[in-house]
PDB file of C-alpha atoms in Angstrom:
ATOM      1  CA  MET A   7      37.024 -65.155 -85.022  1.00 45.00           C
ATOM      2  CA  PHE A   8      38.601 -68.531 -85.760  1.00 47.00           C
ATOM      3  CA  GLY A   9      35.518 -70.453 -86.965  1.00 53.00           C
ATOM      4  CA  GLN A  10      35.280 -72.818 -84.010  1.00 54.00           C
ATOM      5  CA  ASN A  11      31.721 -71.965 -82.921  1.00 60.00           C
ATOM      6  CA  LYS A  12      30.283 -75.228 -84.231  1.00 63.00           C
ATOM      7  CA  LEU A  13      32.932 -77.339 -82.532  1.00 59.00           C
ATOM      8  CA  LYS A  14      32.501 -75.503 -79.226  1.00 58.00           C
ATOM      9  CA  LYS A  15      28.733 -76.018 -79.369  1.00 64.00           C
ATOM     10  CA  GLU A  16      29.120 -79.735 -80.100  1.00 64.00           C
ATOM     11  CA  SER A  17      31.616 -80.378 -77.308  1.00 65.00           C
ATOM     12  CA  GLN A  18      31.593 -78.375 -74.102  1.00 67.00           C
ATOM     13  CA  LYS A  19      34.992 -79.897 -73.269  1.00 69.00           C
ATOM     14  CA  CYS A  20      36.599 -78.400 -76.368  1.00 73.00           C
ATOM     15  CA  LYS A  21      39.533 -76.100 -75.605  1.00 77.00           C
ATOM     16  CA  ASN A  22      41.076 -73.756 -78.132  1.00 82.00           C
ATOM     17  CA  PHE A  23      44.685 -72.617 -77.990  1.00 86.00           C
ATOM     18  CA  PHE A  24      46.305 -70.119 -80.310  1.00 91.00           C
ATOM     19  CA  LEU A  25      49.943 -70.650 -81.289  1.00 94.00           C
ATOM     20  CA  SER A  26      51.921 -68.074 -83.184  1.00 94.00           C
ATOM     21  CA  ALA A  27      55.475 -66.884 -83.631  1.00 94.00           C
ATOM     22  CA  VAL A  28      54.394 -63.262 -84.055  1.00 94.00           C
ATOM     23  CA  PHE A  29      51.851 -61.385 -81.960  1.00 94.00           C
ATOM     24  CA  THR A  30      51.002 -57.911 -83.179  1.00 95.00           C
ATOM     25  CA  PRO A  31      49.019 -55.603 -80.908  1.00 96.00           C
ATOM     26  CA  GLU A  32      46.006 -56.062 -83.201  1.00 96.00           C
ATOM     27  CA  LEU A  33      46.258 -59.854 -83.044  1.00 94.00           C
ATOM     28  CA  LYS A  34      46.481 -59.765 -79.238  1.00 92.00           C
ATOM     29  CA  ASN A  35      43.365 -57.574 -79.094  1.00 94.00           C
ATOM     30  CA  ARG A  36      41.462 -59.962 -81.350  1.00 93.00           C
ATOM     31  CA  ILE A  37      42.524 -63.012 -79.355  1.00 92.00           C
ATOM     32  CA  LYS A  38      41.559 -61.383 -76.059  1.00 90.00           C
ATOM     33  CA  GLY A  39      38.185 -60.460 -77.538  1.00 91.00           C
ATOM     34  CA  ASP A  40      37.541 -63.977 -78.814  1.00 88.00           C
ATOM     35  CA  ARG A  41      35.714 -65.973 -76.166  1.00 84.00           C
ATOM     36  CA  LEU A  42      36.631 -69.236 -77.899  1.00 83.00           C
ATOM     37  CA  VAL A  43      40.401 -68.908 -77.392  1.00 88.00           C
ATOM     38  CA  GLU A  44      41.260 -70.022 -73.869  1.00 86.00           C
ATOM     39  CA  LYS A  45      45.003 -69.412 -73.981  1.00 89.00           C
ATOM     40  CA  TYR A  46      47.618 -68.295 -76.444  1.00 93.00           C
ATOM     41  CA  TYR A  47      51.296 -69.118 -76.636  1.00 95.00           C
ATOM     42  CA  ASP A  48      54.276 -67.741 -78.489  1.00 96.00           C
ATOM     43  CA  ILE A  49      56.002 -70.655 -80.232  1.00 96.00           C
ATOM     44  CA  ILE A  50      59.392 -69.004 -79.806  1.00 96.00           C
ATOM     45  CA  ASP A  51      58.826 -68.758 -76.040  1.00 96.00           C
ATOM     46  CA  ILE A  52      57.875 -72.436 -75.896  1.00 96.00           C
ATOM     47  CA  PHE A  53      61.217 -73.350 -77.486  1.00 96.00           C
ATOM     48  CA  GLU A  54      63.386 -70.833 -75.640  1.00 97.00           C
ATOM     49  CA  LYS A  55      61.875 -70.574 -72.144  1.00 97.00           C
ATOM     50  CA  PRO A  56      61.675 -73.763 -70.082  1.00 97.00           C
ATOM     51  CA  ALA A  57      58.931 -72.374 -67.823  1.00 97.00           C
ATOM     52  CA  VAL A  58      56.713 -71.529 -70.804  1.00 96.00           C
ATOM     53  CA  GLU A  59      57.431 -74.914 -72.385  1.00 96.00           C
ATOM     54  CA  GLU A  60      56.473 -76.679 -69.160  1.00 94.00           C
ATOM     55  CA  GLU A  61      53.263 -74.658 -68.794  1.00 93.00           C
ATOM     56  CA  PHE A  62      52.261 -75.291 -72.404  1.00 92.00           C
ATOM     57  CA  PHE A  63      52.798 -79.042 -72.298  1.00 90.00           C
ATOM     58  CA  ARG A  64      51.218 -79.353 -68.843  1.00 88.00           C
ATOM     59  CA  GLU A  65      48.163 -77.520 -70.130  1.00 86.00           C
ATOM     60  CA  LEU A  66      48.036 -79.558 -73.314  1.00 85.00           C
ATOM     61  CA  PHE A  67      48.662 -83.053 -71.979  1.00 83.00           C
ATOM     62  CA  HIS A  68      47.316 -82.887 -68.460  1.00 75.00           C
ATOM     63  CA  TYR A  69      44.445 -80.449 -68.372  1.00 68.00           C
ATOM     64  CA  SER A  70      43.277 -80.653 -71.969  1.00 67.00           C
ATOM     65  CA  LEU A  71      43.989 -84.195 -73.146  1.00 70.00           C
ATOM     66  CA  ARG A  72      44.003 -85.814 -69.675  1.00 71.00           C
ATOM     67  CA  LEU A  73      46.973 -87.989 -70.621  1.00 70.00           C
ATOM     68  CA  ILE A  74      49.220 -87.333 -67.600  1.00 62.00           C
TER      69      ILE A  74
END
């Protein structure tokens, strides 16, 4: 769906996240059906909900980038 097949094939450690401010039912269905997208986040939730912000940055910096 998002054109990342080549990247995923080249690096098994590649992780794909989808960020959006609007999630329509159709978009959610497409994301859930896309095996390349590991997680998706609502940008508004990241800014407004501390628990979502913490989860997002923990996932990004710790699990994905291995920085913390």
